[in-house]
mmCIF file of C-alpha atoms and ligand atoms in Angstrom:
data_model
loop_
_atom_site.group_PDB
_atom_site.id
_atom_site.type_symbol
_atom_site.label_atom_id
_atom_site.label_comp_id
_atom_site.label_asym_id
_atom_site.label_seq_id
_atom_site.Cartn_x
_atom_site.Cartn_y
_atom_site.Cartn_z
ATOM 1 C CA THR A 1 -9.179 16.088 -94.888
ATOM 2 C CA ALA A 2 -10.084 15.262 -91.393
ATOM 3 C CA ASN A 3 -13.260 14.698 -89.854
ATOM 4 C CA VAL A 4 -14.578 17.763 -87.130
ATOM 5 C CA SER A 5 -14.851 15.567 -83.745
ATOM 6 C CA SER A 6 -10.886 14.339 -84.427
ATOM 7 C CA LEU A 7 -10.069 18.033 -85.510
ATOM 8 C CA THR A 8 -10.377 19.328 -82.016
ATOM 9 C CA ASN A 9 -9.288 17.174 -80.610
ATOM 10 C CA LEU A 10 -5.589 16.893 -82.246
ATOM 11 C CA PRO A 11 -2.846 19.344 -81.077
ATOM 12 C CA THR A 12 -3.170 21.811 -83.375
ATOM 13 C CA ILE A 13 0.017 24.145 -85.738
ATOM 14 C CA LEU A 14 -0.548 27.421 -87.352
ATOM 15 C CA LEU A 15 0.630 28.333 -90.480
ATOM 16 C CA VAL A 16 0.838 31.350 -91.333
ATOM 17 C CA GLY A 17 3.257 34.392 -93.363
ATOM 18 C CA PRO A 18 2.380 37.057 -96.538
ATOM 19 C CA SER A 19 0.448 35.983 -99.518
ATOM 20 C CA GLY A 20 2.594 34.019 -101.712
ATOM 21 C CA ALA A 21 5.311 32.930 -98.826
ATOM 22 C CA GLY A 22 4.430 29.136 -100.255
ATOM 23 C CA LYS A 23 1.868 28.143 -97.410
ATOM 24 C CA THR A 24 -0.029 26.549 -99.595
ATOM 25 C CA ALA A 25 2.267 24.618 -100.574
ATOM 26 C CA LEU A 26 3.971 23.623 -97.803
ATOM 27 C CA ALA A 27 0.731 22.688 -96.252
ATOM 28 C CA THR A 28 0.453 19.546 -99.734
ATOM 29 C CA ARG A 29 3.655 18.860 -99.924
ATOM 30 C CA MET A 30 3.516 17.711 -95.175
ATOM 31 C CA GLU A 31 0.470 15.673 -96.578
ATOM 32 C CA ARG A 32 1.237 14.558 -98.773
ATOM 33 C CA GLY A 33 4.018 13.057 -97.349
ATOM 34 C CA PRO A 34 7.950 14.553 -96.930
ATOM 35 C CA ASP A 35 9.147 12.777 -100.959
ATOM 36 C CA ALA A 36 5.594 13.958 -102.186
ATOM 37 C CA GLN A 37 6.194 15.995 -105.480
ATOM 38 C CA PRO A 38 4.077 19.517 -104.796
ATOM 39 C CA THR A 39 1.427 20.716 -106.737
ATOM 40 C CA GLU A 40 -0.334 23.374 -107.934
ATOM 41 C CA THR A 41 -1.488 26.274 -105.776
ATOM 42 C CA HIS A 42 -3.926 28.384 -105.279
ATOM 43 C CA THR A 43 -4.804 31.515 -102.956
ATOM 44 C CA THR A 44 -6.299 30.520 -99.557
ATOM 45 C CA THR A 45 -9.353 32.433 -98.564
ATOM 46 C CA ASN A 46 -10.258 31.956 -95.518
ATOM 47 C CA ASN A 47 -8.319 28.168 -92.069
ATOM 48 C CA HIS A 48 -7.807 25.122 -94.115
ATOM 49 C CA SER A 49 -6.725 22.660 -91.350
ATOM 50 C CA ILE A 50 -5.534 18.679 -93.075
ATOM 51 C CA GLU A 51 -4.438 16.183 -90.719
ATOM 52 C CA ILE A 52 -0.864 14.840 -90.513
ATOM 53 C CA GLU A 53 0.801 11.785 -89.016
ATOM 54 C CA THR A 54 4.001 11.475 -89.551
ATOM 55 C CA PRO A 55 6.924 9.658 -87.969
ATOM 56 C CA VAL A 56 9.490 12.497 -86.303
ATOM 57 C CA PRO A 57 12.666 12.189 -88.717
ATOM 58 C CA SER A 58 16.136 12.024 -87.049
ATOM 59 C CA SER A 59 18.160 14.381 -86.564
ATOM 60 C CA SER A 60 21.143 14.941 -84.988
ATOM 61 C CA SER A 61 19.421 17.412 -83.082
ATOM 62 C CA GLU A 62 17.741 16.714 -79.619
ATOM 63 C CA SER A 63 14.232 17.412 -78.545
ATOM 64 C CA PRO A 64 13.953 20.710 -76.652
ATOM 65 C CA SER A 65 11.779 19.096 -74.726
ATOM 66 C CA SER A 66 11.876 15.854 -72.590
ATOM 67 C CA SER A 67 8.413 15.214 -73.141
ATOM 68 C CA GLY A 68 8.211 15.984 -76.233
ATOM 69 C CA PRO A 69 8.735 12.775 -79.458
ATOM 70 C CA SER A 70 11.246 10.650 -79.905
ATOM 71 C CA ALA A 71 12.670 10.853 -83.482
ATOM 72 C CA GLY A 72 10.684 7.424 -84.967
ATOM 73 C CA GLU A 73 7.577 8.203 -82.278
ATOM 74 C CA HIS A 74 4.208 8.486 -84.662
ATOM 75 C CA VAL A 75 2.634 11.777 -84.227
ATOM 76 C CA LYS A 76 -0.689 13.202 -85.038
ATOM 77 C CA PHE A 77 -1.551 16.746 -85.434
ATOM 78 C CA LEU A 78 -3.658 19.089 -87.591
ATOM 79 C CA LEU A 79 -1.674 22.041 -89.876
ATOM 80 C CA THR A 80 -3.447 24.617 -90.247
ATOM 81 C CA ASP A 81 -3.190 27.157 -93.549
ATOM 82 C CA THR A 82 -4.725 30.434 -92.724
ATOM 83 C CA PRO A 83 -4.669 33.063 -95.747
ATOM 84 C CA GLY A 84 -2.207 35.127 -96.311
ATOM 85 C CA HIS A 85 -4.124 38.788 -97.783
ATOM 86 C CA GLY A 86 -4.098 41.284 -95.084
ATOM 87 C CA LYS A 87 -7.475 41.793 -95.113
ATOM 88 C CA LEU A 88 -8.284 37.965 -94.081
ATOM 89 C CA ARG A 89 -5.777 39.032 -90.658
ATOM 90 C CA ALA A 90 -8.463 39.194 -88.369
ATOM 91 C CA ARG A 91 -9.252 35.508 -89.567
ATOM 92 C CA VAL A 92 -6.417 34.812 -88.154
ATOM 93 C CA PHE A 93 -5.640 36.394 -84.987
ATOM 94 C CA ASN A 94 -8.831 35.103 -83.955
ATOM 95 C CA ARG A 95 -7.907 31.316 -84.717
ATOM 96 C CA LEU A 96 -5.185 32.291 -82.001
ATOM 97 C CA ASP A 97 -8.033 33.756 -79.692
ATOM 98 C CA ALA A 98 -10.016 30.730 -80.248
ATOM 99 C CA MET A 99 -7.061 28.410 -78.303
ATOM 100 C CA GLY A 100 -9.122 26.355 -75.890
ATOM 101 C CA GLU A 101 -7.846 26.589 -72.451
ATOM 102 C CA ASN A 102 -8.018 22.888 -72.872
ATOM 103 C CA ASP A 103 -4.727 21.633 -73.732
ATOM 104 C CA LYS A 104 -6.635 19.451 -76.363
ATOM 105 C CA GLY A 105 -7.139 21.307 -79.754
ATOM 106 C CA ARG A 106 -4.490 23.902 -78.825
ATOM 107 C CA VAL A 107 -2.680 25.759 -81.180
ATOM 108 C CA ARG A 108 1.100 24.473 -80.444
ATOM 109 C CA ALA A 109 3.167 27.131 -82.365
ATOM 110 C CA VAL A 110 3.100 29.155 -84.811
ATOM 111 C CA VAL A 111 4.880 28.682 -87.804
ATOM 112 C CA PHE A 112 6.005 32.141 -89.978
ATOM 113 C CA LEU A 113 6.711 31.497 -93.426
ATOM 114 C CA CYS A 114 7.988 34.124 -95.672
ATOM 115 C CA ASP A 115 9.842 34.351 -99.099
ATOM 116 C CA ALA A 116 13.531 34.418 -98.998
ATOM 117 C CA ALA A 117 13.796 35.266 -102.007
ATOM 118 C CA ALA A 118 11.471 38.750 -102.001
ATOM 119 C CA LEU A 119 12.725 40.136 -98.681
ATOM 120 C CA SER A 120 15.269 42.270 -100.202
ATOM 121 C CA ASP A 121 12.223 44.170 -101.862
ATOM 122 C CA PRO A 122 11.834 46.758 -99.610
ATOM 123 C CA ASP A 123 7.126 46.814 -100.162
ATOM 124 C CA SER A 124 7.753 42.924 -99.822
ATOM 125 C CA LEU A 125 10.029 43.448 -96.496
ATOM 126 C CA ARG A 126 7.740 45.558 -94.783
ATOM 127 C CA HIS A 127 5.067 43.476 -95.155
ATOM 128 C CA ALA A 128 5.760 40.683 -94.300
ATOM 129 C CA ALA A 129 7.175 42.202 -91.292
ATOM 130 C CA ALA A 130 4.147 44.885 -90.396
ATOM 131 C CA TYR A 131 2.518 41.136 -90.749
ATOM 132 C CA LEU A 132 5.390 39.477 -87.776
ATOM 133 C CA HIS A 133 4.815 42.212 -85.895
ATOM 134 C CA ASP A 134 0.933 42.096 -85.756
ATOM 135 C CA LEU A 135 1.255 38.694 -84.610
ATOM 136 C CA LEU A 136 3.703 38.188 -82.243
ATOM 137 C CA LEU A 137 2.271 41.342 -80.552
ATOM 138 C CA VAL A 138 -1.136 38.640 -80.773
ATOM 139 C CA LEU A 139 1.296 35.842 -78.759
ATOM 140 C CA GLN A 140 2.761 38.865 -76.883
ATOM 141 C CA ARG A 141 -0.407 40.770 -75.050
ATOM 142 C CA ARG A 142 -1.964 36.479 -74.531
ATOM 143 C CA ALA A 143 1.102 35.672 -72.858
ATOM 144 C CA SER A 144 1.652 39.023 -70.946
ATOM 145 C CA ALA A 145 -2.225 38.274 -70.095
ATOM 146 C CA ARG A 146 -1.482 34.680 -68.619
ATOM 147 C CA ILE A 147 1.951 36.022 -66.485
ATOM 148 C CA ARG A 148 -0.015 38.367 -64.456
ATOM 149 C CA ALA A 149 -2.655 35.538 -64.127
ATOM 150 C CA GLY A 150 0.230 33.317 -62.566
ATOM 151 C CA ALA A 151 0.623 30.940 -64.863
ATOM 152 C CA PRO A 152 4.229 29.308 -65.283
ATOM 153 C CA LEU A 153 6.229 31.109 -67.996
ATOM 154 C CA ALA A 154 7.258 28.412 -69.953
ATOM 155 C CA LYS A 155 3.055 27.657 -70.172
ATOM 156 C CA CYS A 156 2.602 31.931 -71.522
ATOM 157 C CA GLY A 157 3.615 32.260 -75.032
ATOM 158 C CA ASN A 158 3.869 30.194 -78.056
ATOM 159 C CA PRO A 159 6.909 28.774 -79.794
ATOM 160 C CA VAL A 160 7.266 30.287 -83.175
ATOM 161 C CA LEU A 161 9.097 29.490 -86.007
ATOM 162 C CA VAL A 162 9.509 31.750 -89.050
ATOM 163 C CA ALA A 163 10.880 29.102 -91.205
ATOM 164 C CA ALA A 164 13.023 31.120 -94.480
ATOM 165 C CA ASN A 165 11.267 29.538 -97.682
ATOM 166 C CA LYS A 166 12.139 29.643 -101.660
ATOM 167 C CA LEU A 167 15.803 28.878 -100.709
ATOM 168 C CA ASP A 168 16.114 27.411 -103.530
ATOM 169 C CA LEU A 169 15.891 30.833 -105.098
ATOM 170 C CA PHE A 170 19.541 31.880 -105.856
ATOM 171 C CA THR A 171 18.506 35.211 -105.035
ATOM 172 C CA ALA A 172 17.217 34.584 -101.451
ATOM 173 C CA LEU A 173 18.690 35.777 -98.407
ATOM 174 C CA PRO A 174 20.113 33.632 -96.142
ATOM 175 C CA GLY A 175 18.049 32.751 -92.823
ATOM 176 C CA THR A 176 20.778 35.009 -90.404
ATOM 177 C CA ALA A 177 19.602 38.018 -92.619
ATOM 178 C CA VAL A 178 15.422 37.151 -93.387
ATOM 179 C CA LYS A 179 16.672 37.386 -89.350
ATOM 180 C CA SER A 180 18.079 40.294 -89.098
ATOM 181 C CA ASN A 181 16.431 42.449 -92.512
ATOM 182 C CA LEU A 182 13.083 41.021 -89.991
ATOM 183 C CA GLU A 183 14.504 42.662 -86.772
ATOM 184 C CA ALA A 184 15.168 45.713 -88.057
ATOM 185 C CA GLU A 185 11.621 46.405 -89.971
ATOM 186 C CA VAL A 186 9.509 45.390 -86.990
ATOM 187 C CA THR A 187 11.981 47.990 -85.286
ATOM 188 C CA ARG A 188 10.882 50.723 -86.958
ATOM 189 C CA ILE A 189 7.852 49.951 -87.438
ATOM 190 C CA ARG A 190 7.295 49.534 -83.013
ATOM 191 C CA ALA A 191 8.804 53.543 -83.106
ATOM 192 C CA SER A 192 6.705 54.749 -85.389
ATOM 193 C CA ARG A 193 3.422 52.524 -84.260
ATOM 194 C CA SER A 194 4.702 54.206 -80.102
ATOM 195 C CA LYS A 195 5.251 57.729 -81.657
ATOM 196 C CA ARG A 196 1.584 57.484 -82.221
ATOM 197 C CA LEU A 197 0.371 56.327 -79.250
ATOM 198 C CA LEU A 198 2.708 59.084 -77.924
ATOM 199 C CA ASP A 199 0.968 61.720 -79.640
ATOM 200 C CA SER A 200 -2.449 59.996 -78.968
ATOM 201 C CA GLY A 201 -1.319 60.939 -74.940
ATOM 202 C CA VAL A 202 -1.777 57.727 -73.676
ATOM 203 C CA GLY A 203 0.553 57.665 -69.938
ATOM 204 C CA ALA A 204 4.304 55.049 -71.405
ATOM 205 C CA ASP A 205 5.418 55.168 -68.479
ATOM 206 C CA GLU A 206 2.985 52.788 -65.874
ATOM 207 C CA VAL A 207 3.770 49.202 -65.991
ATOM 208 C CA GLY A 208 1.202 47.228 -67.481
ATOM 209 C CA SER A 209 -0.287 50.375 -68.884
ATOM 210 C CA GLU A 210 -1.674 50.410 -72.800
ATOM 211 C CA ALA A 211 1.542 51.757 -74.315
ATOM 212 C CA GLN A 212 3.167 48.574 -72.422
ATOM 213 C CA ASP A 213 0.677 46.630 -74.509
ATOM 214 C CA ASP A 214 0.735 47.818 -77.309
ATOM 215 C CA TRP A 215 5.197 47.755 -77.842
ATOM 216 C CA LEU A 216 6.265 44.218 -78.421
ATOM 217 C CA GLY A 217 9.684 43.232 -76.745
ATOM 218 C CA GLU A 218 11.803 44.888 -74.650
ATOM 219 C CA TYR A 219 9.843 48.172 -72.864
ATOM 220 C CA ALA A 220 11.545 51.597 -74.761
ATOM 221 C CA SER A 221 14.616 50.010 -75.878
ATOM 222 C CA GLN A 222 16.749 50.452 -79.269
ATOM 223 C CA LYS A 223 16.531 47.701 -81.219
ATOM 224 C CA PHE A 224 14.117 45.388 -81.372
ATOM 225 C CA THR A 225 15.450 41.386 -81.073
ATOM 226 C CA PHE A 226 13.672 37.613 -81.776
ATOM 227 C CA GLU A 227 15.142 37.006 -78.336
ATOM 228 C CA GLN A 228 13.487 39.999 -76.085
ATOM 229 C CA MET A 229 10.121 37.688 -77.111
ATOM 230 C CA GLY A 230 11.775 35.521 -74.116
ATOM 231 C CA GLU A 231 10.974 37.589 -71.694
ATOM 232 C CA PHE A 232 7.105 36.520 -72.205
ATOM 233 C CA GLY A 233 8.169 32.507 -72.849
ATOM 234 C CA ILE A 234 7.751 33.131 -76.600
ATOM 235 C CA ASP A 235 10.842 31.067 -78.230
ATOM 236 C CA ILE A 236 11.553 32.347 -81.817
ATOM 237 C CA ASP A 237 13.293 30.220 -83.911
ATOM 238 C CA VAL A 238 14.670 31.331 -87.956
ATOM 239 C CA ILE A 239 15.268 28.317 -90.046
ATOM 240 C CA GLY A 240 15.522 28.583 -93.755
ATOM 241 C CA GLY A 241 14.400 25.489 -96.496
ATOM 242 C CA ASN A 242 12.552 25.110 -99.742
ATOM 243 C CA VAL A 243 9.026 23.181 -100.032
ATOM 244 C CA THR A 244 10.511 23.725 -104.475
ATOM 245 C CA GLY A 245 13.418 22.623 -106.357
ATOM 246 C CA GLU A 246 16.674 22.392 -104.630
ATOM 247 C CA GLY A 247 17.853 22.867 -101.219
ATOM 248 C CA PRO A 248 17.574 22.256 -97.425
ATOM 249 C CA GLY A 249 14.038 21.305 -98.307
ATOM 250 C CA ILE A 250 11.814 21.092 -95.749
ATOM 251 C CA GLU A 251 12.923 18.564 -92.863
ATOM 252 C CA LYS A 252 14.621 21.062 -90.552
ATOM 253 C CA TRP A 253 10.648 22.334 -90.622
ATOM 254 C CA TRP A 254 8.814 19.350 -90.045
ATOM 255 C CA GLN A 255 11.370 17.850 -87.713
ATOM 256 C CA TRP A 256 10.774 21.780 -85.567
ATOM 257 C CA MET A 257 6.754 20.837 -85.904
ATOM 258 C CA ALA A 258 7.548 17.804 -84.135
ATOM 259 C CA TYR A 259 9.082 18.587 -81.379
ATOM 260 C CA ARG A 260 6.270 20.897 -80.663
ATOM 261 C CA LEU A 261 3.839 18.972 -79.995
HETATM 262 P P1 GTP B 301 -1.588 32.684 -99.995
HETATM 263 O O1 GTP B 301 -3.123 31.770 -100.083
HETATM 264 O O2 GTP B 301 -2.193 33.870 -101.260
HETATM 265 O O3 GTP B 301 -1.252 32.978 -98.332
HETATM 266 O O4 GTP B 301 0.242 32.531 -100.836
HETATM 267 P P2 GTP B 301 0.274 31.387 -100.354
HETATM 268 O O5 GTP B 301 1.480 31.333 -99.441
HETATM 269 O O6 GTP B 301 -0.663 29.502 -100.141
HETATM 270 O O7 GTP B 301 0.992 31.121 -101.589
HETATM 271 P P3 GTP B 301 1.699 29.445 -102.173
HETATM 272 O O8 GTP B 301 2.086 27.942 -101.190
HETATM 273 O O9 GTP B 301 0.221 29.420 -103.109
HETATM 274 O O10 GTP B 301 3.289 29.839 -103.301
HETATM 275 C C1 GTP B 301 3.310 30.981 -104.129
HETATM 276 C C2 GTP B 301 4.392 30.799 -104.936
HETATM 277 O O11 GTP B 301 5.182 30.465 -104.725
HETATM 278 C C3 GTP B 301 3.415 29.871 -105.165
HETATM 279 O O12 GTP B 301 4.073 29.778 -107.430
HETATM 280 C C4 GTP B 301 4.999 28.006 -104.797
HETATM 281 O O13 GTP B 301 4.291 26.937 -106.380
HETATM 282 C C5 GTP B 301 6.062 28.875 -105.025
HETATM 283 N N1 GTP B 301 6.750 28.367 -104.070
HETATM 284 C C6 GTP B 301 6.418 27.930 -102.845
HETATM 285 N N2 GTP B 301 7.376 27.335 -102.251
HETATM 286 C C7 GTP B 301 8.625 27.572 -103.200
HETATM 287 C C8 GTP B 301 10.053 26.962 -102.851
HETATM 288 O O14 GTP B 301 10.589 26.603 -102.141
HETATM 289 N N3 GTP B 301 10.521 27.729 -104.445
HETATM 290 C C9 GTP B 301 10.712 28.620 -105.332
HETATM 291 N N4 GTP B 301 11.037 28.703 -106.147
HETATM 292 N N5 GTP B 301 8.725 28.323 -105.005
HETATM 293 C C10 GTP B 301 7.515 27.905 -104.535
#
């Protein structure tokens, strides 16, 4: 665990997602290195940061930014594990809002971990999608404010990784289904929230109106897709993996994070 002075100076990756997704299991595994065996986890009740120093894993895929670290280079960052429980969500969003305008200690990226085996259950899907909707809306509002202030698009949003966990379980949905199920459910959530907005008489046509700021993605579109967040400089990738058991493991997530520092 890092001391406080170094905590404030390291780039941060925020690990979020519903309860039971495996956030603490993933954080523990990353802290101990990719080959360590996971240990027992506990229910997280507060944000908890761990310092990770690791060589960037080598792979065939290229870093998305030419300025990013290259394979084999050592990178150091903080991974902040957050509580999944809905009642504690304000703390998670506060951490996003508390991101300083200075570059140090800034949240560089958000990893939204979900249980791909649970997403075929309607209740679990609804929970996960509601969290994702609210998270993306917080990021979109921040990005919109920066866009209006004239900042370049690339600096307005944060990249988001939707990490579909527990692919070791045979009931787990593949990444493509995780994406389409979440998009469909977010579409439903968006529609029901906007109906409430309209019922409350908030003007929907004015550009930059409250209604547009409360609407996720392309305004008034029928169907929500992750690609719509690109308009706000928010790139979303969906990658499957697993913390325990047999499967693709955590390597691709690890790489995604290292490339966004
Ligand atoms: P909260 O702290 O409540 O927000 O949950 P969390 O997201 O931190 O979940 P946690 O790490 O406590 O994991 C929940 C359960 O899922 C634990 O029993 C883990 O062992 C299990 N788990 C985590 N990752 C995997 C995985 O890849 N495959 C399987 N089969 N189980 C996993």
